[in-house]
PDB file of C-alpha atoms in Angstrom:
ATOM      1  CA  MET A   1       0.137  -0.138  -0.410  1.00 68.00           C
ATOM      2  CA  THR A   2       1.065   3.567  -1.134  1.00 82.00           C
ATOM      3  CA  THR A   3       1.477   6.752   1.029  1.00 81.00           C
ATOM      4  CA  ALA A   4      -1.180   8.592  -1.433  1.00 78.00           C
ATOM      5  CA  HIS A   5      -3.776   5.613  -0.328  1.00 78.00           C
ATOM      6  CA  LYS A   6      -2.500   5.894   2.858  1.00 78.00           C
ATOM      7  CA  LEU A   7      -3.126   9.687   2.891  1.00 77.00           C
ATOM      8  CA  ARG A   8      -6.228   8.838   1.175  1.00 79.00           C
ATOM      9  CA  THR A   9      -7.950   5.922   3.618  1.00 79.00           C
ATOM     10  CA  LEU A  10      -6.962   8.931   6.526  1.00 76.00           C
ATOM     11  CA  ALA A  11      -8.924  11.916   4.850  1.00 76.00           C
ATOM     12  CA  ALA A  12     -11.610  10.111   4.301  1.00 77.00           C
ATOM     13  CA  LYS A  13     -12.754   8.986   7.603  1.00 78.00           C
ATOM     14  CA  HIS A  14     -11.558  12.696   9.362  1.00 82.00           C
ATOM     15  CA  PRO A  15     -15.137  13.587  11.121  1.00 84.00           C
ATOM     16  CA  ALA A  16     -14.233  17.119   8.425  1.00 85.00           C
ATOM     17  CA  VAL A  17     -15.133  14.799   4.779  1.00 86.00           C
ATOM     18  CA  ARG A  18     -17.540  13.096   6.096  1.00 85.00           C
ATOM     19  CA  ALA A  19     -19.753  15.589   6.564  1.00 86.00           C
ATOM     20  CA  GLY A  20     -18.618  17.059   3.233  1.00 89.00           C
ATOM     21  CA  ARG A  21     -19.652  14.209   1.517  1.00 90.00           C
ATOM     22  CA  TYR A  22     -23.315  13.887   3.634  1.00 90.00           C
ATOM     23  CA  GLU A  23     -23.524  17.554   1.661  1.00 92.00           C
ATOM     24  CA  LEU A  24     -22.417  17.011  -1.272  1.00 93.00           C
ATOM     25  CA  GLY A  25     -24.371  13.811  -1.092  1.00 92.00           C
ATOM     26  CA  LEU A  26     -27.692  16.250   0.905  1.00 93.00           C
ATOM     27  CA  TYR A  27     -27.150  18.527  -3.221  1.00 94.00           C
ATOM     28  CA  CYS A  28     -27.323  15.320  -5.511  1.00 94.00           C
ATOM     29  CA  ASP A  29     -30.431  14.363  -3.467  1.00 94.00           C
ATOM     30  CA  LEU A  30     -32.016  17.589  -4.114  1.00 94.00           C
ATOM     31  CA  ILE A  31     -31.470  17.636  -7.891  1.00 95.00           C
ATOM     32  CA  ARG A  32     -32.416  13.266  -7.851  1.00 94.00           C
ATOM     33  CA  TRP A  33     -36.064  14.913  -5.318  1.00 94.00           C
ATOM     34  CA  ALA A  34     -36.416  17.607  -8.287  1.00 94.00           C
ATOM     35  CA  ARG A  35     -36.287  14.899 -11.246  1.00 95.00           C
ATOM     36  CA  GLY A  36     -38.558  12.662  -9.057  1.00 91.00           C
ATOM     37  CA  ARG A  37     -36.500   9.644  -9.082  1.00 91.00           C
ATOM     38  CA  THR A  38     -35.921   7.797  -5.920  1.00 89.00           C
ATOM     39  CA  ASP A  39     -33.362   4.616  -4.575  1.00 89.00           C
ATOM     40  CA  VAL A  40     -35.360   1.912  -4.521  1.00 90.00           C
ATOM     41  CA  SER A  41     -34.509  -1.700  -5.782  1.00 84.00           C
ATOM     42  CA  GLU A  42     -36.176  -2.900  -8.680  1.00 87.00           C
ATOM     43  CA  GLY A  43     -38.916  -4.308  -7.780  1.00 88.00           C
ATOM     44  CA  ALA A  44     -39.411  -3.080  -3.771  1.00 90.00           C
ATOM     45  CA  ARG A  45     -41.922  -1.489  -2.298  1.00 91.00           C
ATOM     46  CA  ALA A  46     -41.199   1.887  -0.736  1.00 91.00           C
ATOM     47  CA  LEU A  47     -43.102   2.493   2.984  1.00 91.00           C
ATOM     48  CA  PRO A  48     -44.318   6.166   3.311  1.00 88.00           C
ATOM     49  CA  HIS A  49     -43.617   8.848   5.174  1.00 84.00           C
ATOM     50  CA  PRO A  50     -44.275   9.982   8.273  1.00 82.00           C
ATOM     51  CA  PRO A  51     -47.149  12.509   7.674  1.00 81.00           C
ATOM     52  CA  GLY A  52     -45.453  16.078   9.138  1.00 79.00           C
ATOM     53  CA  ARG A  53     -42.026  16.483   7.811  1.00 78.00           C
ATOM     54  CA  LEU A  54     -42.897  19.104   4.883  1.00 80.00           C
ATOM     55  CA  GLN A  55     -45.691  21.139   6.556  1.00 85.00           C
ATOM     56  CA  MET A  56     -42.766  21.685   9.348  1.00 83.00           C
ATOM     57  CA  LEU A  57     -40.657  22.435   6.532  1.00 85.00           C
ATOM     58  CA  GLY A  58     -42.416  24.692   4.941  1.00 86.00           C
ATOM     59  CA  PHE A  59     -42.931  26.518   8.359  1.00 89.00           C
ATOM     60  CA  LEU A  60     -39.355  26.550   8.598  1.00 87.00           C
ATOM     61  CA  THR A  61     -38.575  27.917   5.157  1.00 89.00           C
ATOM     62  CA  ALA A  62     -40.950  30.524   5.569  1.00 91.00           C
ATOM     63  CA  VAL A  63     -39.097  31.294   9.578  1.00 90.00           C
ATOM     64  CA  LEU A  64     -35.135  31.349   6.784  1.00 88.00           C
ATOM     65  CA  LEU A  65     -36.987  34.063   4.565  1.00 89.00           C
ATOM     66  CA  ILE A  66     -38.070  35.115   7.355  1.00 91.00           C
ATOM     67  CA  GLU A  67     -34.635  35.846   9.274  1.00 87.00           C
ATOM     68  CA  LEU A  68     -33.115  35.858   5.344  1.00 87.00           C
ATOM     69  CA  VAL A  69     -35.050  39.780   4.917  1.00 89.00           C
ATOM     70  CA  ALA A  70     -34.706  41.274   8.407  1.00 88.00           C
ATOM     71  CA  VAL A  71     -31.551  40.679   8.794  1.00 84.00           C
ATOM     72  CA  HIS A  72     -31.335  42.333   5.375  1.00 82.00           C
ATOM     73  CA  LEU A  73     -33.320  45.600   7.227  1.00 86.00           C
ATOM     74  CA  LEU A  74     -30.698  45.727   9.936  1.00 86.00           C
ATOM     75  CA  LEU A  75     -27.437  44.954   9.113  1.00 85.00           C
ATOM     76  CA  PRO A  76     -25.524  47.711   6.828  1.00 86.00           C
ATOM     77  CA  SER A  77     -24.651  47.085   3.717  1.00 84.00           C
ATOM     78  CA  GLY A  78     -20.918  45.236   2.722  1.00 86.00           C
ATOM     79  CA  THR A  79     -19.478  41.689   3.958  1.00 88.00           C
ATOM     80  CA  VAL A  80     -21.582  41.573   6.847  1.00 88.00           C
ATOM     81  CA  ARG A  81     -24.550  41.530   5.337  1.00 87.00           C
ATOM     82  CA  LEU A  82     -23.221  40.024   2.231  1.00 89.00           C
ATOM     83  CA  ILE A  83     -22.191  37.007   4.489  1.00 90.00           C
ATOM     84  CA  ALA A  84     -25.978  36.460   6.959  1.00 88.00           C
ATOM     85  CA  LEU A  85     -27.360  36.421   3.539  1.00 89.00           C
ATOM     86  CA  LEU A  86     -24.845  33.903   1.389  1.00 91.00           C
ATOM     87  CA  LEU A  87     -25.383  31.871   5.482  1.00 90.00           C
ATOM     88  CA  SER A  88     -29.369  32.236   5.151  1.00 89.00           C
ATOM     89  CA  LEU A  89     -29.187  30.706   1.609  1.00 91.00           C
ATOM     90  CA  TRP A  90     -27.339  27.486   2.557  1.00 92.00           C
ATOM     91  CA  GLY A  91     -28.922  27.081   5.604  1.00 89.00           C
ATOM     92  CA  ILE A  92     -32.530  26.980   3.032  1.00 90.00           C
ATOM     93  CA  VAL A  93     -31.026  24.845   0.772  1.00 93.00           C
ATOM     94  CA  PHE A  94     -30.192  23.297   3.676  1.00 92.00           C
ATOM     95  CA  VAL A  95     -33.263  21.923   4.840  1.00 89.00           C
ATOM     96  CA  TRP A  96     -34.476  21.126   2.301  1.00 91.00           C
ATOM     97  CA  GLY A  97     -31.465  18.492   1.190  1.00 93.00           C
ATOM     98  CA  LEU A  98     -32.324  17.190   4.785  1.00 89.00           C
ATOM     99  CA  VAL A  99     -36.074  16.185   3.312  1.00 89.00           C
ATOM    100  CA  ALA A 100     -34.793  15.512   0.229  1.00 92.00           C
ATOM    101  CA  SER A 101     -32.780  12.953   0.439  1.00 91.00           C
ATOM    102  CA  GLU A 102     -35.574  11.031   3.380  1.00 89.00           C
ATOM    103  CA  ARG A 103     -37.424  12.162   0.149  1.00 91.00           C
ATOM    104  CA  VAL A 104     -35.877  10.043  -2.345  1.00 93.00           C
ATOM    105  CA  ARG A 105     -33.942   7.415   0.084  1.00 91.00           C
ATOM    106  CA  PRO A 106     -36.805   5.390   1.746  1.00 91.00           C
ATOM    107  CA  SER A 107     -37.837   3.106   3.743  1.00 92.00           C
ATOM    108  CA  TYR A 108     -38.571   0.242   1.035  1.00 93.00           C
ATOM    109  CA  ILE A 109     -39.179  -4.633   2.270  1.00 93.00           C
ATOM    110  CA  ASP A 110     -38.641  -6.511  -0.714  1.00 92.00           C
ATOM    111  CA  ASP A 111     -39.083 -10.068  -1.726  1.00 91.00           C
ATOM    112  CA  GLN A 112     -35.977 -10.758   0.979  1.00 92.00           C
ATOM    113  CA  GLN A 113     -35.249  -8.038   3.466  1.00 94.00           C
ATOM    114  CA  LEU A 114     -36.927  -4.820   5.158  1.00 94.00           C
ATOM    115  CA  VAL A 115     -34.028  -1.887   4.046  1.00 94.00           C
ATOM    116  CA  LEU A 116     -34.888   0.783   7.097  1.00 94.00           C
ATOM    117  CA  ARG A 117     -33.894   3.818   6.464  1.00 92.00           C
ATOM    118  CA  ARG A 118     -34.498   8.052   6.894  1.00 89.00           C
ATOM    119  CA  GLY A 119     -32.636   9.369   3.825  1.00 87.00           C
ATOM    120  CA  ARG A 120     -28.556   8.362   3.561  1.00 88.00           C
ATOM    121  CA  LYS A 121     -29.034   6.897   7.599  1.00 90.00           C
ATOM    122  CA  VAL A 122     -29.979   3.549   7.576  1.00 92.00           C
ATOM    123  CA  PHE A 123     -30.960   2.116  10.786  1.00 94.00           C
ATOM    124  CA  ALA A 124     -31.021  -1.923  10.087  1.00 94.00           C
ATOM    125  CA  THR A 125     -31.381  -4.700   7.180  1.00 94.00           C
ATOM    126  CA  VAL A 126     -33.589  -7.045   8.204  1.00 95.00           C
ATOM    127  CA  PRO A 127     -33.775 -10.215   6.801  1.00 96.00           C
ATOM    128  CA  LEU A 128     -37.314 -10.809   5.872  1.00 95.00           C
ATOM    129  CA  ALA A 129     -36.523 -14.178   7.073  1.00 94.00           C
ATOM    130  CA  LEU A 130     -35.926 -13.578  10.064  1.00 94.00           C
ATOM    131  CA  VAL A 131     -39.091 -11.817  11.260  1.00 94.00           C
ATOM    132  CA  SER A 132     -40.588 -14.729  13.077  1.00 94.00           C
ATOM    133  CA  LYS A 133     -44.136 -12.024  13.884  1.00 92.00           C
ATOM    134  CA  TRP A 134     -45.706  -8.982  12.684  1.00 92.00           C
ATOM    135  CA  ASN A 135     -47.609  -6.174  14.768  1.00 90.00           C
ATOM    136  CA  ALA A 136     -49.574  -3.393  14.160  1.00 90.00           C
ATOM    137  CA  SER A 137     -49.133  -1.651  17.703  1.00 86.00           C
ATOM    138  CA  ARG A 138     -48.702   1.730  18.176  1.00 88.00           C
ATOM    139  CA  SER A 139     -47.050   4.316  19.364  1.00 88.00           C
ATOM    140  CA  TYR A 140     -46.114   7.698  20.151  1.00 88.00           C
ATOM    141  CA  GLU A 141     -41.969   7.392  19.749  1.00 86.00           C
ATOM    142  CA  THR A 142     -40.064  10.235  17.813  1.00 86.00           C
ATOM    143  CA  ASP A 143     -36.524  10.127  18.728  1.00 88.00           C
ATOM    144  CA  VAL A 144     -34.558   6.872  16.744  1.00 90.00           C
ATOM    145  CA  THR A 145     -33.184   4.728  19.552  1.00 90.00           C
ATOM    146  CA  VAL A 146     -31.951   1.547  20.101  1.00 93.00           C
ATOM    147  CA  HIS A 147     -32.578   0.517  22.934  1.00 91.00           C
ATOM    148  CA  ASP A 148     -33.579  -2.680  25.403  1.00 92.00           C
ATOM    149  CA  GLY A 149     -32.786  -5.062  22.029  1.00 93.00           C
ATOM    150  CA  GLN A 150     -35.362  -2.601  20.835  1.00 93.00           C
ATOM    151  CA  LEU A 151     -34.495  -0.446  17.520  1.00 95.00           C
ATOM    152  CA  THR A 152     -37.710   2.482  17.090  1.00 93.00           C
ATOM    153  CA  ILE A 153     -38.221   5.060  14.307  1.00 91.00           C
ATOM    154  CA  GLY A 154     -40.186   7.750  15.862  1.00 87.00           C
ATOM    155  CA  GLY A 155     -41.484  10.306  14.107  1.00 84.00           C
ATOM    156  CA  SER A 156     -43.966  13.074  14.109  1.00 83.00           C
ATOM    157  CA  ALA A 157     -46.524  10.169  13.639  1.00 84.00           C
ATOM    158  CA  GLY A 158     -45.233   7.943  15.519  1.00 86.00           C
ATOM    159  CA  THR A 159     -45.193   4.866  15.725  1.00 89.00           C
ATOM    160  CA  ASP A 160     -47.548   1.804  14.103  1.00 89.00           C
ATOM    161  CA  LYS A 161     -45.926  -1.248  13.619  1.00 92.00           C
ATOM    162  CA  GLN A 162     -43.513  -3.734  15.298  1.00 93.00           C
ATOM    163  CA  ILE A 163     -41.970  -6.778  14.613  1.00 95.00           C
ATOM    164  CA  ILE A 164     -39.581  -8.873  16.896  1.00 94.00           C
ATOM    165  CA  LEU A 165     -37.462 -11.535  15.443  1.00 94.00           C
ATOM    166  CA  LEU A 166     -35.883 -15.282  15.710  1.00 95.00           C
ATOM    167  CA  GLU A 167     -32.327 -13.862  15.963  1.00 95.00           C
ATOM    168  CA  PRO A 168     -30.672 -10.526  16.936  1.00 95.00           C
ATOM    169  CA  VAL A 169     -29.681  -8.549  13.423  1.00 96.00           C
ATOM    170  CA  TYR A 170     -27.546  -5.157  13.926  1.00 95.00           C
ATOM    171  CA  ALA A 171     -28.868  -1.652  14.251  1.00 95.00           C
ATOM    172  CA  ALA A 172     -27.179   2.054  13.641  1.00 93.00           C
ATOM    173  CA  GLU A 173     -28.193   4.342  16.636  1.00 90.00           C
ATOM    174  CA  ASP A 174     -29.068   8.237  14.999  1.00 88.00           C
ATOM    175  CA  THR A 175     -25.135   9.146  14.400  1.00 87.00           C
ATOM    176  CA  TYR A 176     -24.444  12.810  13.205  1.00 84.00           C
ATOM    177  CA  PRO A 177     -22.721  12.698   9.025  1.00 80.00           C
ATOM    178  CA  TRP A 178     -19.663  13.437  10.990  1.00 79.00           C
ATOM    179  CA  GLN A 179     -19.827  10.724  13.492  1.00 83.00           C
ATOM    180  CA  LYS A 180     -18.769   6.983  13.346  1.00 83.00           C
ATOM    181  CA  LYS A 181     -21.641   4.263  13.098  1.00 86.00           C
ATOM    182  CA  ARG A 182     -22.577   2.646  16.300  1.00 90.00           C
ATOM    183  CA  THR A 183     -24.571  -0.850  15.717  1.00 91.00           C
ATOM    184  CA  ALA A 184     -26.550  -2.329  18.612  1.00 94.00           C
ATOM    185  CA  PRO A 185     -27.948  -6.406  18.522  1.00 95.00           C
ATOM    186  CA  VAL A 186     -31.839  -5.511  18.587  1.00 96.00           C
ATOM    187  CA  THR A 187     -34.247  -8.638  18.550  1.00 95.00           C
ATOM    188  CA  ARG A 188     -37.206  -6.039  18.354  1.00 94.00           C
ATOM    189  CA  VAL A 189     -37.571  -3.044  15.349  1.00 95.00           C
ATOM    190  CA  ARG A 190     -40.762  -0.259  15.335  1.00 94.00           C
ATOM    191  CA  PHE A 191     -41.547   2.303  12.959  1.00 92.00           C
ATOM    192  CA  TYR A 192     -43.788   3.102  10.884  1.00 91.00           C
ATOM    193  CA  ALA A 193     -45.561   1.796   8.330  1.00 88.00           C
ATOM    194  CA  GLY A 194     -48.287   3.769   7.544  1.00 83.00           C
ATOM    195  CA  GLY A 195     -50.678   0.865   6.671  1.00 77.00           C
ATOM    196  CA  VAL A 196     -49.154  -0.396   3.934  1.00 77.00           C
ATOM    197  CA  LEU A 197     -47.383  -3.559   6.410  1.00 76.00           C
TER     198      LEU A 197
END
């Protein structure tokens, strides 16, 4: 292995590089969403998104636009105003990129597996052969947690489905893009299926 290859490998693991790649991926997902594309395997069925996410995005966009106008009126013209304007515009595009990532990469089920993800973050891939029981079980969890052998992928609508597994699968905790992936074995999974399963 050459020194250059070692340096590239080391740089790829750096948190700033991971965060930068994640952000560039969000912008690509925004373009994919605008074109109506989704990243779901052939023959797979996408699970619905929890309701309320787009409304929250609209509200946040309105707040950011009000902030943009207020900062423009309050700051004197010059470099500081321009930087504030660019940061506000970046914030709007970034937030839309986050939601676009979720729309482009929904959770899905095919003949072999159930893939539970939110945007670019895959929480678990569950082989259907390991599922012993499917329960319609409502909870109002809003967070993504891995605790006591259970993965809960909460959201604005909570969860409406629980599956019990014959053997543990590894589930990822919800982390920021620059953090390393942390996994733990789980035998129960709760998620929002929107009545599809």
